[in-house]
Amino acid sequence: MNAKKTAGWLVPSLYILFLMLPIYWLINMSFKTTNEILGSFTLYPQEFTLDNYITIFTDPTWYMGYVNSIAYVTLNTAISVAVALPAAYAFSRYRFIGDKHLFFWLLTNRMAPPAVFALPFFQLYSAVGLFDTHIAVALAHTLFNIPLAVWILEGFMSGVPRELDETAYVDGHSFWSFFGKIFIPTIAAGIGVACFFCFMFSWVELLLAKTLTAVEAKPIAATMTKTASSSGYELGLLAAAGTLTIIPGAFVIYFVRNYIAKGFALGRV
Amino acid sequence: MTLTLKGVTKRVGNVVHIHPTDLTFEPGSFNILLGSTLAGKTTLMQLMAGLERPLEGEIWFDGRDVTGMPVQQRNVSMVYQQFINYPNYTVYENIASPLRVARAPEDLIRQRVGDMAELLRLTPMLDRLPGALSGGQQQRTAIARALVKDADLVLLDEPLANLDFKLREELRDELPRLFADRNCIVVYATTEPTEALLFGGNTATLFEGAVTQFGPTREIYRKPNSLLSAQVFSDPPINVLACEKQGAHFVDAEGARWAANGPASSLLDGPYTLGIRPHFVTTAATGADPVPVSGRVMVTELSGSESIIHFAKGGKTWVSQSHGIHAFEVGAEARLHADFAQAMYFAPDGALAAAASARA
């Protein structure tokens, strides 16, 4: 009985320890100078410094990376969810020829590696003058975010009984009145989860974002991965940038923390 | 304000949901759709409401053809088996919803919602969200919303089925009272024959998407027009026995003989199917001419005051319903008495040939 109790807290504690270790190391590094990182192995900063963060917040090549990333991620989330809402409603409420195949086909869009699309997208966007714009990255990311959002929203919508729709019509609501005033609020949690997943995948995606931008819309992930600059390796700076990159995700997850498991199961719990 | 269905059908793909159906409901009437699950009760209601379009046939209301008219333009309301309320609206707003859509003035809304809440004992819950209510209160909210707008047609699709027994009895008593001073057509779907008998009114018996009979509830119970109607309108299931009329007597395959009396005495000689309700098959002999029946006991259900015995007889399952507790061992031989004077006789095609007119 005692051993069982010990395992009860030991296992999660170890799990959290291993999980947090790399994150701790990242934060640890961000407060060190590059010399200390390269010179010695220290568990905490010997020469505590905020210079790395000051550089990021004052140098436009750094902070514009965040601005660009947030811009296209927000744009992408808005487009994905706006397009997925009607699609998911159709899949959840109507039967039509090939609906199941179409629904599965949506998910297969996530199966191809983004690298496959990098070259055609680059060529295409350059040709129509969208290269190096926020909308270019946002549109490219809808390739895998719309299917995901449709799957998540369909799950949440199918959890709402069809009789709710009918009751609203019987009460006299038009379709749009029902959809806007009753249905959307009813599946608000699902929309939140879908937004979170769109946000997350767009935020961490590097390849397409890097390929489709040069200067004007360059994302933070691209800035962060140029490890060497004219002044050599700036590991402290990169660690600080990495730390700041985690924050938006942690911030967003807070709002959907109660529904996130349902989201991972594509709304089918 | 009469609702008439003329040859209405519904098919989804190749599956027939509703066979050609003709029904007429008078204003102020209480009508029951009785049938098992998947008999087509809900589909029929959706057709009446205008939520579904019939494949063929017409639906007339108040002298007008309303077949293609969308549900929003008809004055109907509906309550479902599941407790359906708008989860993001308070109880007050839920009840007020039909009036708001109709752009009723604010003080009228306040008054009517107040009246409805009073009638259905929801006044203390008006500011809560439906999710915070008990099942019975949720369903009462749904009923209040259905009643608030003075609909011409109120459709109740097994509204009590998901409630626990006490609440069900309570609401069952309240329902007729709610409609007493209204001139609307009420259609109530249920799977339970007992419920139909308690409500009275008219009943339509449904079997596999076809209305087998429509008329006053008690009349259908006493004189079902066919074996099918009798089977739909019987719980526990009605017992059937193949028999043959020979002169003044009936005989069955096992050699039992009983006198043909009452309306059955004037039947022509020939094969018939006898149908007898379980409460006429009892442990104690009753009636003028009890016939012994026996069979191997399969299940015995004992409630507080009566025993329901399922037994095998001539390859069929028979059910006996007697007062008092009679514990039979499974597999034992049950010797019971059937009051065949109360039986109904059906012709080989299933149509009613003769039914006892005495007690039900």
mmCIF file of N, CA and C in Angstrom, chain A residues 161 163-175 177-178 181-182 185-186, chain B residues 46 51 71-72 76-78 80 82 84-89 97-98 101 145 149:
data_model
loop_
_atom_site.group_PDB
_atom_site.id
_atom_site.type_symbol
_atom_site.label_atom_id
_atom_site.label_comp_id
_atom_site.label_asym_id
_atom_site.label_seq_id
_atom_site.Cartn_x
_atom_site.Cartn_y
_atom_site.Cartn_z
ATOM 1 N N PRO A 161 -27.450 17.837 -30.244
ATOM 2 C CA PRO A 161 -28.519 17.093 -30.907
ATOM 3 C C PRO A 161 -29.166 17.912 -32.022
ATOM 4 N N GLU A 163 -32.052 17.944 -32.751
ATOM 5 C CA GLU A 163 -33.335 18.467 -32.286
ATOM 6 C C GLU A 163 -33.208 19.926 -31.842
ATOM 7 N N LEU A 164 -31.996 20.341 -31.462
ATOM 8 C CA LEU A 164 -31.823 21.747 -31.087
ATOM 9 C C LEU A 164 -32.073 22.633 -32.306
ATOM 10 N N ASP A 165 -31.541 22.220 -33.454
ATOM 11 C CA ASP A 165 -31.776 22.960 -34.696
ATOM 12 C C ASP A 165 -33.279 23.042 -34.964
ATOM 13 N N GLU A 166 -33.921 21.853 -34.863
ATOM 14 C CA GLU A 166 -35.349 21.791 -35.196
ATOM 15 C C GLU A 166 -36.181 22.641 -34.246
ATOM 16 N N THR A 167 -35.832 22.583 -32.948
ATOM 17 C CA THR A 167 -36.565 23.391 -31.972
ATOM 18 C C THR A 167 -36.476 24.868 -32.332
ATOM 19 N N ALA A 168 -35.290 25.292 -32.736
ATOM 20 C CA ALA A 168 -35.110 26.701 -33.090
ATOM 21 C C ALA A 168 -35.972 27.064 -34.294
ATOM 22 N N TYR A 169 -36.016 26.170 -35.301
ATOM 23 C CA TYR A 169 -36.834 26.459 -36.486
ATOM 24 C C TYR A 169 -38.305 26.502 -36.103
ATOM 25 N N VAL A 170 -38.708 25.541 -35.245
ATOM 26 C CA VAL A 170 -40.106 25.493 -34.802
ATOM 27 C C VAL A 170 -40.462 26.785 -34.063
ATOM 28 N N ASP A 171 -39.508 27.294 -33.279
ATOM 29 C CA ASP A 171 -39.757 28.543 -32.552
ATOM 30 C C ASP A 171 -39.808 29.744 -33.479
ATOM 31 N N GLY A 172 -39.407 29.545 -34.739
ATOM 32 C CA GLY A 172 -39.490 30.626 -35.697
ATOM 33 C C GLY A 172 -38.160 31.215 -36.117
ATOM 34 N N HIS A 173 -37.060 30.720 -35.536
ATOM 35 C CA HIS A 173 -35.753 31.251 -35.927
ATOM 36 C C HIS A 173 -35.449 30.887 -37.375
ATOM 37 N N SER A 174 -34.838 31.814 -38.102
ATOM 38 C CA SER A 174 -34.332 31.481 -39.422
ATOM 39 C C SER A 174 -33.021 30.733 -39.222
ATOM 40 N N PHE A 175 -32.489 30.135 -40.312
ATOM 41 C CA PHE A 175 -31.233 29.400 -40.167
ATOM 42 C C PHE A 175 -30.135 30.285 -39.607
ATOM 43 N N SER A 177 -30.286 33.106 -37.923
ATOM 44 C CA SER A 177 -30.543 33.529 -36.553
ATOM 45 C C SER A 177 -30.183 32.408 -35.590
ATOM 46 N N PHE A 178 -30.580 31.169 -35.960
ATOM 47 C CA PHE A 178 -30.240 30.017 -35.131
ATOM 48 C C PHE A 178 -28.729 29.826 -35.071
ATOM 49 N N LYS A 181 -27.080 33.014 -33.135
ATOM 50 C CA LYS A 181 -27.475 33.323 -31.752
ATOM 51 C C LYS A 181 -27.491 32.098 -30.851
ATOM 52 N N ILE A 182 -27.675 30.924 -31.434
ATOM 53 C CA ILE A 182 -27.821 29.737 -30.588
ATOM 54 C C ILE A 182 -26.703 28.733 -30.828
ATOM 55 N N PRO A 185 -22.833 30.013 -29.951
ATOM 56 C CA PRO A 185 -22.567 30.019 -28.503
ATOM 57 C C PRO A 185 -22.558 28.617 -27.893
ATOM 58 N N THR A 186 -23.385 27.717 -28.451
ATOM 59 C CA THR A 186 -23.449 26.367 -27.896
ATOM 60 C C THR A 186 -22.137 25.612 -28.090
ATOM 61 N N GLN B 46 -42.424 15.147 -37.739
ATOM 62 C CA GLN B 46 -41.621 16.103 -38.506
ATOM 63 C C GLN B 46 -42.350 16.524 -39.774
ATOM 64 N N LEU B 51 -40.926 20.196 -40.763
ATOM 65 C CA LEU B 51 -39.472 20.063 -40.697
ATOM 66 C C LEU B 51 -38.967 19.176 -41.825
ATOM 67 N N VAL B 71 -41.297 25.479 -41.749
ATOM 68 C CA VAL B 71 -41.805 25.385 -40.379
ATOM 69 C C VAL B 71 -41.889 26.763 -39.720
ATOM 70 N N GLN B 72 -41.001 27.684 -40.100
ATOM 71 C CA GLN B 72 -40.996 29.006 -39.462
ATOM 72 C C GLN B 72 -42.304 29.757 -39.685
ATOM 73 N N VAL B 76 -46.517 26.175 -35.134
ATOM 74 C CA VAL B 76 -46.424 24.896 -34.432
ATOM 75 C C VAL B 76 -45.402 24.996 -33.309
ATOM 76 N N SER B 77 -45.483 24.067 -32.367
ATOM 77 C CA SER B 77 -44.425 23.955 -31.374
ATOM 78 C C SER B 77 -44.206 22.482 -31.092
ATOM 79 N N MET B 78 -43.028 22.175 -30.553
ATOM 80 C CA MET B 78 -42.637 20.776 -30.451
ATOM 81 C C MET B 78 -41.811 20.556 -29.197
ATOM 82 N N TYR B 80 -39.368 17.461 -27.435
ATOM 83 C CA TYR B 80 -38.724 16.193 -27.756
ATOM 84 C C TYR B 80 -38.503 15.334 -26.520
ATOM 85 N N GLN B 82 -35.531 14.017 -25.709
ATOM 86 C CA GLN B 82 -34.359 14.600 -25.049
ATOM 87 C C GLN B 82 -34.771 15.977 -24.548
ATOM 88 N N ILE B 84 -34.502 19.399 -24.765
ATOM 89 C CA ILE B 84 -33.881 20.344 -25.682
ATOM 90 C C ILE B 84 -34.207 21.772 -25.256
ATOM 91 N N ASN B 85 -33.172 22.494 -24.792
ATOM 92 C CA ASN B 85 -33.299 23.913 -24.506
ATOM 93 C C ASN B 85 -32.055 24.595 -25.051
ATOM 94 N N TYR B 86 -32.143 25.906 -25.211
ATOM 95 C CA TYR B 86 -30.973 26.630 -25.693
ATOM 96 C C TYR B 86 -30.004 26.791 -24.529
ATOM 97 N N PRO B 87 -28.847 26.128 -24.581
ATOM 98 C CA PRO B 87 -27.976 26.079 -23.397
ATOM 99 C C PRO B 87 -27.396 27.437 -23.013
ATOM 100 N N ASN B 88 -27.341 28.356 -23.961
ATOM 101 C CA ASN B 88 -26.725 29.649 -23.656
ATOM 102 C C ASN B 88 -27.750 30.698 -23.213
ATOM 103 N N TYR B 89 -29.036 30.319 -23.191
ATOM 104 C CA TYR B 89 -30.081 31.243 -22.750
ATOM 105 C C TYR B 89 -30.535 30.854 -21.343
ATOM 106 N N SER B 97 -38.219 32.854 -26.061
ATOM 107 C CA SER B 97 -37.650 32.804 -27.414
ATOM 108 C C SER B 97 -38.672 32.889 -28.553
ATOM 109 N N PRO B 98 -39.745 32.075 -28.557
ATOM 110 C CA PRO B 98 -40.687 32.166 -29.681
ATOM 111 C C PRO B 98 -41.347 33.547 -29.778
ATOM 112 N N VAL B 101 -38.800 36.066 -31.283
ATOM 113 C CA VAL B 101 -38.674 35.930 -32.730
ATOM 114 C C VAL B 101 -39.875 36.583 -33.409
ATOM 115 N N ARG B 145 -41.905 26.533 -23.249
ATOM 116 C CA ARG B 145 -41.584 27.217 -24.498
ATOM 117 C C ARG B 145 -42.557 26.810 -25.598
ATOM 118 N N LYS B 149 -46.487 30.281 -27.007
ATOM 119 C CA LYS B 149 -46.850 31.064 -28.186
ATOM 120 C C LYS B 149 -48.223 30.737 -28.753
#
